[in-house]
CSV table of C-alpha atoms in Angstrom, one decimal:
chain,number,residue,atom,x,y,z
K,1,UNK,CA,0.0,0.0,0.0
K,2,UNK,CA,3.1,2.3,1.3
K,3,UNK,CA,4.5,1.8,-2.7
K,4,UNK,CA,1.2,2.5,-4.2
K,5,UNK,CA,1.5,5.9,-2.8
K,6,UNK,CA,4.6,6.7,-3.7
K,7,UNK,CA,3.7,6.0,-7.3
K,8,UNK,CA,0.8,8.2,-6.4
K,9,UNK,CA,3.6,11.3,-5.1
K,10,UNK,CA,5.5,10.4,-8.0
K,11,UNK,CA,2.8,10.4,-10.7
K,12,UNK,CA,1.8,13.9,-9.1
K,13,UNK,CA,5.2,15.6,-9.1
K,14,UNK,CA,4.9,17.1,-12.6
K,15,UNK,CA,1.7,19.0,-11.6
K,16,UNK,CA,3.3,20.5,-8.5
K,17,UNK,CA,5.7,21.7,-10.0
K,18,UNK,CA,6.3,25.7,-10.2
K,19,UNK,CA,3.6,26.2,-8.2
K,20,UNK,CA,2.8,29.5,-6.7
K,21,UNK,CA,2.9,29.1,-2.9
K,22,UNK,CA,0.1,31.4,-0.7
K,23,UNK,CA,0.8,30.9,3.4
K,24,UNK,CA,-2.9,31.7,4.8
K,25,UNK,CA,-2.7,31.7,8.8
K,26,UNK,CA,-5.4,30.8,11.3
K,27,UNK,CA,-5.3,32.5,14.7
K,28,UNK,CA,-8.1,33.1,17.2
K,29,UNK,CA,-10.5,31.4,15.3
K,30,UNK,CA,-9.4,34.3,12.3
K,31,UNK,CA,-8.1,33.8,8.8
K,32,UNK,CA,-5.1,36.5,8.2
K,33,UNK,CA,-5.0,37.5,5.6
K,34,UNK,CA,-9.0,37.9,5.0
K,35,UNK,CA,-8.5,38.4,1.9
K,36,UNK,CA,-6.0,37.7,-0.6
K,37,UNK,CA,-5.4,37.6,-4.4
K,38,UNK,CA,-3.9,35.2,-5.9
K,39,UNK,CA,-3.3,34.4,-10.0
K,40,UNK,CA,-6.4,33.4,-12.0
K,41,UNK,CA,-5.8,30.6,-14.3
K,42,UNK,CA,-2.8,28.7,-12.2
K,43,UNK,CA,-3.1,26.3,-10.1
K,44,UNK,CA,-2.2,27.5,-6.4
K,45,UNK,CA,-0.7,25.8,-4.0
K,46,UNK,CA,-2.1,27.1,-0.3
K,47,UNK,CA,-0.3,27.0,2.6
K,48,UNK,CA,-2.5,27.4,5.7
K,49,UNK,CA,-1.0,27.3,9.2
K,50,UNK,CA,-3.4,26.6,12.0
K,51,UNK,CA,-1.9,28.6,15.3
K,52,UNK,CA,-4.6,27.6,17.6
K,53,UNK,CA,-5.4,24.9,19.9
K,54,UNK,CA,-8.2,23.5,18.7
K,55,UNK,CA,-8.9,21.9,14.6
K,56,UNK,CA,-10.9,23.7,12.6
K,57,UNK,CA,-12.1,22.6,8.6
K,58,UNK,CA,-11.6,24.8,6.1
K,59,UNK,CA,-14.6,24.5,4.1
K,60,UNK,CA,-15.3,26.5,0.7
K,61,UNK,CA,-18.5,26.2,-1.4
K,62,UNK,CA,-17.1,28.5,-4.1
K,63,UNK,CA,-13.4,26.5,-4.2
K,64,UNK,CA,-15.1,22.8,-3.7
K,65,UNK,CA,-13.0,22.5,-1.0
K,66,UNK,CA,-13.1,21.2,2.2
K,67,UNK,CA,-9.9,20.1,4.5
K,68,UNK,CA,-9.3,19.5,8.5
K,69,UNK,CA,-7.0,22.0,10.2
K,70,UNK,CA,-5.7,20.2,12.6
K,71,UNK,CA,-4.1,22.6,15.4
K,72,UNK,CA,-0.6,23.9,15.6
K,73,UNK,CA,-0.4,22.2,12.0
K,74,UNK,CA,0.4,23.5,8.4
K,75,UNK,CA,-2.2,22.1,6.2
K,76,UNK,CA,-1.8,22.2,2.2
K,77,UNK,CA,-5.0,22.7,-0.3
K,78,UNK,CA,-4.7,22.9,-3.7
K,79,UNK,CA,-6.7,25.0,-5.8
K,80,UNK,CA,-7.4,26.3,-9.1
K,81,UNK,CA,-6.9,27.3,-12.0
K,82,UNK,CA,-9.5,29.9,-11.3
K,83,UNK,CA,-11.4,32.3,-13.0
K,84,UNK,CA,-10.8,35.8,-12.6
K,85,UNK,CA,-13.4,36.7,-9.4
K,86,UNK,CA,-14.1,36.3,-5.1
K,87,UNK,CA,-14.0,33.3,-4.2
K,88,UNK,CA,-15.1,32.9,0.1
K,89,UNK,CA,-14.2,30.2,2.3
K,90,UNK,CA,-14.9,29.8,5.9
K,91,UNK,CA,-14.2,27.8,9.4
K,92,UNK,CA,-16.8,25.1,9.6
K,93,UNK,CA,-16.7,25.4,13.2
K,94,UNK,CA,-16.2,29.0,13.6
K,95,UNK,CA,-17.8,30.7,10.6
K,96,UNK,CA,-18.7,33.8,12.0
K,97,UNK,CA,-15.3,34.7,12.6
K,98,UNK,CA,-13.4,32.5,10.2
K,99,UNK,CA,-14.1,33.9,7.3
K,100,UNK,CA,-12.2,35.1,4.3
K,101,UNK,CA,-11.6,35.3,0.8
K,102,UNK,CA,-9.5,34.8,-2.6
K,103,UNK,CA,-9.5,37.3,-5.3
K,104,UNK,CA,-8.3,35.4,-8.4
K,105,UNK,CA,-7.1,38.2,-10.6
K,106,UNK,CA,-4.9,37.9,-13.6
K,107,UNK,CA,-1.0,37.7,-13.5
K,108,UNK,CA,-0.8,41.6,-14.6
K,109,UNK,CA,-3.2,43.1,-12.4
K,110,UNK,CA,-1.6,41.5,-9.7
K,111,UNK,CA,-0.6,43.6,-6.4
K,112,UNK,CA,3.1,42.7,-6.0
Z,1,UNK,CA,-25.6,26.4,19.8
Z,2,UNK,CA,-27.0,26.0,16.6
Z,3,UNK,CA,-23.3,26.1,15.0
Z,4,UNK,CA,-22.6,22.7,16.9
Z,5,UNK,CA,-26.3,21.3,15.8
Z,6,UNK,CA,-25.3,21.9,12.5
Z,7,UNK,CA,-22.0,20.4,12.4
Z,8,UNK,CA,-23.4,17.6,14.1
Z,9,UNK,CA,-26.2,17.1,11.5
Z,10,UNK,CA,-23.4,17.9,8.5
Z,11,UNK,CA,-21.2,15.3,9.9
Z,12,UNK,CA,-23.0,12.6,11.0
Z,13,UNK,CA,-25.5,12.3,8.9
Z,14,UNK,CA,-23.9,10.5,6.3
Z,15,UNK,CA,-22.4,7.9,8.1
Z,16,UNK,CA,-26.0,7.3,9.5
Z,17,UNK,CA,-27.7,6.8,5.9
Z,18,UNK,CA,-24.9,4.3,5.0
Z,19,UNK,CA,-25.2,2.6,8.2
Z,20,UNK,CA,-29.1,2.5,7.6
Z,21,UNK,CA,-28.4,1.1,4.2
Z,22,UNK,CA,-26.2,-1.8,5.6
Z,23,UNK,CA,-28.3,-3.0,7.5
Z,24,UNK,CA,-31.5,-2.8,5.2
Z,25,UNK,CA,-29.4,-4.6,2.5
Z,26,UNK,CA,-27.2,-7.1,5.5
Z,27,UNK,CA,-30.5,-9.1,5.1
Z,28,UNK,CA,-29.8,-11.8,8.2
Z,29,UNK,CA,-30.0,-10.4,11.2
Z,30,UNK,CA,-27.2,-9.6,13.4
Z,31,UNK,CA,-26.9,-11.5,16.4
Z,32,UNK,CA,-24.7,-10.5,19.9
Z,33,UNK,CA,-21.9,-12.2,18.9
Z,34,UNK,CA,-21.8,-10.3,15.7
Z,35,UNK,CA,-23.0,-6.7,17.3
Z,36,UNK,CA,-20.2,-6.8,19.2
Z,37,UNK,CA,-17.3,-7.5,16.9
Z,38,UNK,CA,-19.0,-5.0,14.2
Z,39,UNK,CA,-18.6,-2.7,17.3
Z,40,UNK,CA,-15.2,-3.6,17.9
Z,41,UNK,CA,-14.2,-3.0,14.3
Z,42,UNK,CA,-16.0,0.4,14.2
Z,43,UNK,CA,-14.3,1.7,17.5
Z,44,UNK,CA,-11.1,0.3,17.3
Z,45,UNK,CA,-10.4,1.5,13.9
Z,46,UNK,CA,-12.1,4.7,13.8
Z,47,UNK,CA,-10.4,5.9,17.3
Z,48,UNK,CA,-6.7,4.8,16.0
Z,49,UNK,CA,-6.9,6.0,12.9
Z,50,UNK,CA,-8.1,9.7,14.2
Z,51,UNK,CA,-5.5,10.0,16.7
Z,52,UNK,CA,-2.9,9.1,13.8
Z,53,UNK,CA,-4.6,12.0,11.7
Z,54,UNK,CA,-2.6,14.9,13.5
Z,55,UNK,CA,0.5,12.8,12.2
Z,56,UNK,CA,-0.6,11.5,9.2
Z,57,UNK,CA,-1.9,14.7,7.5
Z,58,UNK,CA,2.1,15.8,7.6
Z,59,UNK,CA,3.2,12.9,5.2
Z,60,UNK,CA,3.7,13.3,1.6
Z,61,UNK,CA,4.2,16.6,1.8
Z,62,UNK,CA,1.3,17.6,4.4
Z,63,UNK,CA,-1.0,15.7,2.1
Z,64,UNK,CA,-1.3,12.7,4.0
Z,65,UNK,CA,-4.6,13.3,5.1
Z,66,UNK,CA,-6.1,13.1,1.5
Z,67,UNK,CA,-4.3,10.0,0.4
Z,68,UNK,CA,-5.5,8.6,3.7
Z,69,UNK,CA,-9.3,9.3,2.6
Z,70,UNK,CA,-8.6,8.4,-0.7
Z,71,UNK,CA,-7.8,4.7,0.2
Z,72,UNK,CA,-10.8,5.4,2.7
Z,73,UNK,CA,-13.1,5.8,0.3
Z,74,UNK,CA,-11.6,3.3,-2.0
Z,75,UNK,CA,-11.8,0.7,0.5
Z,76,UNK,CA,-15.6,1.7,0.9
Z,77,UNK,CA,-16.3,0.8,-2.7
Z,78,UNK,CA,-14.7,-2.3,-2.6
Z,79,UNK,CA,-16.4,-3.3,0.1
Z,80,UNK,CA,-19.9,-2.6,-1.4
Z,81,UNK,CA,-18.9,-4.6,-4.6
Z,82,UNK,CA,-17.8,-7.3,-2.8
Z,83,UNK,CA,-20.9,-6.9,-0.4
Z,84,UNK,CA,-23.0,-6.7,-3.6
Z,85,UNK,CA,-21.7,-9.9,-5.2
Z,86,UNK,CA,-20.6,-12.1,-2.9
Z,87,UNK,CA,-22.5,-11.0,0.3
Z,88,UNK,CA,-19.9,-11.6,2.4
Z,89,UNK,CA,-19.8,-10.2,6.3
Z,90,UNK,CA,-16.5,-9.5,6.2
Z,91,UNK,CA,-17.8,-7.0,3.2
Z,92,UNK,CA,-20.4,-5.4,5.4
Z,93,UNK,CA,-17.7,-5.0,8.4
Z,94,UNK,CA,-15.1,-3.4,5.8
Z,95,UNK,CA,-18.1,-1.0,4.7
Z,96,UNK,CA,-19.2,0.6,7.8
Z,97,UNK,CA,-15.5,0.4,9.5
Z,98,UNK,CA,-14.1,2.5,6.6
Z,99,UNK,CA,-17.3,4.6,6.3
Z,100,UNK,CA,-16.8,5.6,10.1
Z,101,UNK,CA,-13.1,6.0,9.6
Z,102,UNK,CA,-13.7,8.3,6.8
Z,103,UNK,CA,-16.6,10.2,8.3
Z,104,UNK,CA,-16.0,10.7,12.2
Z,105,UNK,CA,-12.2,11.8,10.9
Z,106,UNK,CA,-13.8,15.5,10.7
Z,107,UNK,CA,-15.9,15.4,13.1
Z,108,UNK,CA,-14.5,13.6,16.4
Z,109,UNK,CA,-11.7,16.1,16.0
Z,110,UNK,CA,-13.9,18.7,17.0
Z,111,UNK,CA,-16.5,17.0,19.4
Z,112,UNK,CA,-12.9,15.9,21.6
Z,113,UNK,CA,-11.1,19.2,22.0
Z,114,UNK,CA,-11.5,21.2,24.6
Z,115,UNK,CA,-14.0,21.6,27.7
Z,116,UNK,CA,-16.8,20.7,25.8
Z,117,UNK,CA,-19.1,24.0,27.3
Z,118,UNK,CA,-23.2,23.6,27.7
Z,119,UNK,CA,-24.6,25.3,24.5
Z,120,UNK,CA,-22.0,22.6,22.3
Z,121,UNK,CA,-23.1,19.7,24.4
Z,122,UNK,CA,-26.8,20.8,23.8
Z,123,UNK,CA,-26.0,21.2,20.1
Z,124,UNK,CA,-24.6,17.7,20.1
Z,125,UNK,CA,-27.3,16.0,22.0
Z,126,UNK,CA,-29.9,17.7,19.3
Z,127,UNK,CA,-28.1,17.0,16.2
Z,128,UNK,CA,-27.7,13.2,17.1
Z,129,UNK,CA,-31.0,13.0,17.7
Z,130,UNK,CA,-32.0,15.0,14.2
Z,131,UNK,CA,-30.0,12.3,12.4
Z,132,UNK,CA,-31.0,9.3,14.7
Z,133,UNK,CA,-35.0,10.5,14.1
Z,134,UNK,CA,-33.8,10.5,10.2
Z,135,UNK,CA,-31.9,7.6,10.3
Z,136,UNK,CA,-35.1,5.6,11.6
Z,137,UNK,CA,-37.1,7.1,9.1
Z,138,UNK,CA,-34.9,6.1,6.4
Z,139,UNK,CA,-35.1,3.0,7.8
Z,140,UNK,CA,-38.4,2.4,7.2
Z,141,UNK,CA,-38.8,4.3,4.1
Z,142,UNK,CA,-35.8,1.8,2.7
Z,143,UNK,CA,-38.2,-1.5,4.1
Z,144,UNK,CA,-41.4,-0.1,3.0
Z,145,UNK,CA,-39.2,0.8,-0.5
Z,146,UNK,CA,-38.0,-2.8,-0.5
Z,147,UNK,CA,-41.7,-4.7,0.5
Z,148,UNK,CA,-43.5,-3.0,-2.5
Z,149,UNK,CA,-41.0,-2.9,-4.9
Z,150,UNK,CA,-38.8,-5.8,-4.5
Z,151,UNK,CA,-34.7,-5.0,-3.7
Z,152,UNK,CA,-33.6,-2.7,-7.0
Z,153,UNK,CA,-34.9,0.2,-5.6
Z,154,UNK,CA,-33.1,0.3,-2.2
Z,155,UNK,CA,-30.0,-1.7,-4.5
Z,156,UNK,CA,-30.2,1.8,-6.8
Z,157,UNK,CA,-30.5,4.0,-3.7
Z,158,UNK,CA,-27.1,2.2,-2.3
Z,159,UNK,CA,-25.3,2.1,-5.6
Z,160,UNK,CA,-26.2,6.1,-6.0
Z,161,UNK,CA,-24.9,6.4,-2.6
Z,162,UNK,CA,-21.7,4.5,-2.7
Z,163,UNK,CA,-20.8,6.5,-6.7
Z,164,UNK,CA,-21.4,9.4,-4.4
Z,165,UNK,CA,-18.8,8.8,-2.7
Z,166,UNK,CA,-16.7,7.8,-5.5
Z,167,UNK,CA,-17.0,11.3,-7.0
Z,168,UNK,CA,-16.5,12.9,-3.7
Z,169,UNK,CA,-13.1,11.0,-4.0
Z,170,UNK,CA,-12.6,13.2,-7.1
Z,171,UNK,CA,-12.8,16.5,-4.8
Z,172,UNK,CA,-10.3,15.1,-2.5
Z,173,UNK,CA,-7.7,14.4,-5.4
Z,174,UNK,CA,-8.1,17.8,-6.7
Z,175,UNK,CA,-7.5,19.2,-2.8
Z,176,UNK,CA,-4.5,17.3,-3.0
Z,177,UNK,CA,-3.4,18.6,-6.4
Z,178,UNK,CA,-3.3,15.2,-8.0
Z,179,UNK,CA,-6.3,16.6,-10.7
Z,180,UNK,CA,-7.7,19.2,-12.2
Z,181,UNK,CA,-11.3,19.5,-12.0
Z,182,UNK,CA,-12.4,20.2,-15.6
Z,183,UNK,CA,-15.5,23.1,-15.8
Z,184,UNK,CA,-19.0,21.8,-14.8
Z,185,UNK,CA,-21.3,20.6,-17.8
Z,186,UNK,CA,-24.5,21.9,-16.2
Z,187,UNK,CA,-25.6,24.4,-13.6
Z,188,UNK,CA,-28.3,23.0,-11.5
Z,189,UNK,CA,-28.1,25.4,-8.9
Z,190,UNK,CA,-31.1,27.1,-9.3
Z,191,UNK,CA,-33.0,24.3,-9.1
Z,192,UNK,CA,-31.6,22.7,-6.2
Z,193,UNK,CA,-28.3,23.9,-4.6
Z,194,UNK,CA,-26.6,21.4,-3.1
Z,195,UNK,CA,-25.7,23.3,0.0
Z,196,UNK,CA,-29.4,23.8,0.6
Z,197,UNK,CA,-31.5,21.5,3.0
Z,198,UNK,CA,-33.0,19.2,0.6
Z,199,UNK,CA,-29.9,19.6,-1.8
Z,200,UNK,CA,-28.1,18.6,1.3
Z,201,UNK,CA,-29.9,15.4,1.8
Z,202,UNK,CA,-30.4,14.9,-1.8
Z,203,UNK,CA,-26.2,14.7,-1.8
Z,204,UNK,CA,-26.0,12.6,1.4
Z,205,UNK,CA,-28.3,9.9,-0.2
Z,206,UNK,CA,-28.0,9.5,-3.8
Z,207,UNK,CA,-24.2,11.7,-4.4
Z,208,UNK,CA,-26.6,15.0,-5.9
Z,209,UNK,CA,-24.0,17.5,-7.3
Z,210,UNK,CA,-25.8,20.9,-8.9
Z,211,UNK,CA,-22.5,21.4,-10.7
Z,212,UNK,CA,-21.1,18.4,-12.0
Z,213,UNK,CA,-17.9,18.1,-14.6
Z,214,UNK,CA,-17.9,15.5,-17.4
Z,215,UNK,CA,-15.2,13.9,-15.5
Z,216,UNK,CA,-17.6,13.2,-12.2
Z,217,UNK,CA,-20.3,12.5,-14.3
Z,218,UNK,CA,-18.3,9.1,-16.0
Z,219,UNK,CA,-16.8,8.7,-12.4
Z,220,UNK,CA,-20.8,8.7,-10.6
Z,221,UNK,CA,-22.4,6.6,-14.1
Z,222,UNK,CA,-19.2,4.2,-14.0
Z,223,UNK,CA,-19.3,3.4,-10.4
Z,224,UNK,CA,-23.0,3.4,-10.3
Z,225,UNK,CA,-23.0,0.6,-13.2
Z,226,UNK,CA,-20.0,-1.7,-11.4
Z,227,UNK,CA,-22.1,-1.5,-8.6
Z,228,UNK,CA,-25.4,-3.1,-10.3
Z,229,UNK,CA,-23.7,-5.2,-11.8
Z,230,UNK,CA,-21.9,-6.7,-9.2
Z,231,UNK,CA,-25.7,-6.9,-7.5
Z,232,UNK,CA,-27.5,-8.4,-10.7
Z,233,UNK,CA,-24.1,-11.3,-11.0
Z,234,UNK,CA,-25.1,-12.0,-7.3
Z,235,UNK,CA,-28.9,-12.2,-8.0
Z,236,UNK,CA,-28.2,-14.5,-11.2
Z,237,UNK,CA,-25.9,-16.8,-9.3
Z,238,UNK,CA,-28.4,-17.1,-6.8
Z,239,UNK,CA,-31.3,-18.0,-8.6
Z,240,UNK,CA,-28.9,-20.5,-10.7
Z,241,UNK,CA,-28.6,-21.9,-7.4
Z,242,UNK,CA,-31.9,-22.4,-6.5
């Protein structure tokens, strides 16, 4: 089972490639940043780093996307390529304060 | 309060409907002996496996929680093709042990941490009793289902069910970067978003996606085939027998 996973990772390597990395952190039950753009049309590769004690699950609607954040963890989510345009995600077990959102906007309009 | 019912309801529902369906379609009936290694094989598991997760999800390159529900939800196929064509117990044991590993893994996280404070414990206690009162409805919907119109229908149900599952596979690859999602075919959103209450339910019992790709589409109809298949061999081979 161990070596049909590794020909999974190695299968996968290609696509992670040259990935653009974005570090999201969790902290007090908030997302910082709230809101962050990333590249439209790219896959992304998202780091998010959960600082407090207890797990959380990042859950999108918008991203199909939903992971456990297990605490004091760095959790990875992959997502994209996206059209230009908000996309929110949330906390699961602390939406009304983990809450944010990623603005997919083309390479050139891109804040640097 | 009423953000633990709701994660409750989220989470355990849809271990709840599979368990139902197992034991609708796990025809003889299960006697003490049995109940309690089926118990042993859901506890023992389910508890090990989430108190690896912390450790496991910082394999591969912090992706080892996704290939861990990948061969999750992998092993919960199998198991319900082998449970549809050779009806074996060791089937039905593999389907609800991997179905509880897969499905408490978000949610027992979050019911153990902390002091669990009054309005979460009263959140809990209603939510499991939301999904218990649906899970015995379901229940009998699935005999009544079964009584007046023979086995194929609560077969289908289960088979929708399981290709579900498949296709939520598909999300978890893509999380993991293994995929890339192509665009959705149709937009059924309008008519029943699955992130509403009976688009919910719709998803938890028969895999309802309002935006599906061409790629989940084959995945869902592929799966969904094997699986009647594997239930029509058994049903052949049985009346060969006879």
């Amino acid at each position: 089972m161990q070596r049909l996973i590794w020909i999974l990772m190695l299968l996968s390597m290609p696509a992670f490639a040259e990935l653009k990395e974005f570090k999201l952190v969790l902290k007090d039950h908030l997302f910082y940043p709230a809101r962050m753009e990333v590249p439209s049309g790219e896959k992304i590769r998202l780091l998010v780093h959960n600082l407090d004690g207890d797990p959380e699950e990042f859950d999108s609607f918008d991203l199909n996307r939903e992971k456990v954040l297990f605490p004091g963890r760095i959790n990875v989510i992959y997502v994209g390529p996206l059209a230009p345009g908000e996309y929110f995600f949330f906390g699961e077990f602390a939406p009304d304060t983990a809450r944010g959102t990623l603005v997919a906007v083309p390479f050139a309009e891109q804040r640097l | 309060m009423i953000n633990s019912l709701l994660v409750t309801i989220n989470q355990l529902l849809p271990p709840a409907v599979l368990l139902v369906f197992a034991l609708v379609l796990h025809v003889k009936p299960l006697g003490r002996k049995r109940w309690l290694i089926l118990s042993l094989w859901l506890v023992v598991p389910t508890l090990s496996y989430i108190l690896a997760l912390e450790q496991i999800s910082q394999w591969f390159d912090y992706l080892g929680f996704e290939y861990s529900q990948m061969l999750l939800v992998a092993l919960l196929v199998l198991a319900a093709l082998s449970g549809l064509a050779l009806r074996l117990w060791a089937s039905f044991v593999l389907l609800l042990a991997s179905a509880s590993c897969l499905y408490l893994s978000h949610y027992l996280p979050w019911l153990l941490q902390g002091q669990m404070e009054l309005a979460r414990a009263l959140g809990v206690c209603l939510g499991v009793g939301i999904v218990g009162s649906f899970a015995i409805l379901f229940y009998f919907f699935l005999t009544w289902l079964a009584d007046h119109y023979g086995p194929w229908g609560v077969l289908g149900l289960f088979s929708m069910h399981i290709a579900g599952s498949m296709v939520g596979m598909l999300d978890i690859a893509a999380g993991a970067g293994l995929l890339t999602m192509p665009s959705p075919l149709v937009d059924l959103r309008t008519l029943l978003d699955e992130h509403s209450i009976f688009g919910r339910l719709a998803k938890v019992v028969v895999g309802y996606e309002a935006t599906p790709s061409s790629l989940s589409l084959w995945v869902y109809i592929l799966t969904l085939l094997a699986l009647l298949g594997a239930a029509k061999w058994q049903r052949s081979r049985q009346e060969c027998d006879i």
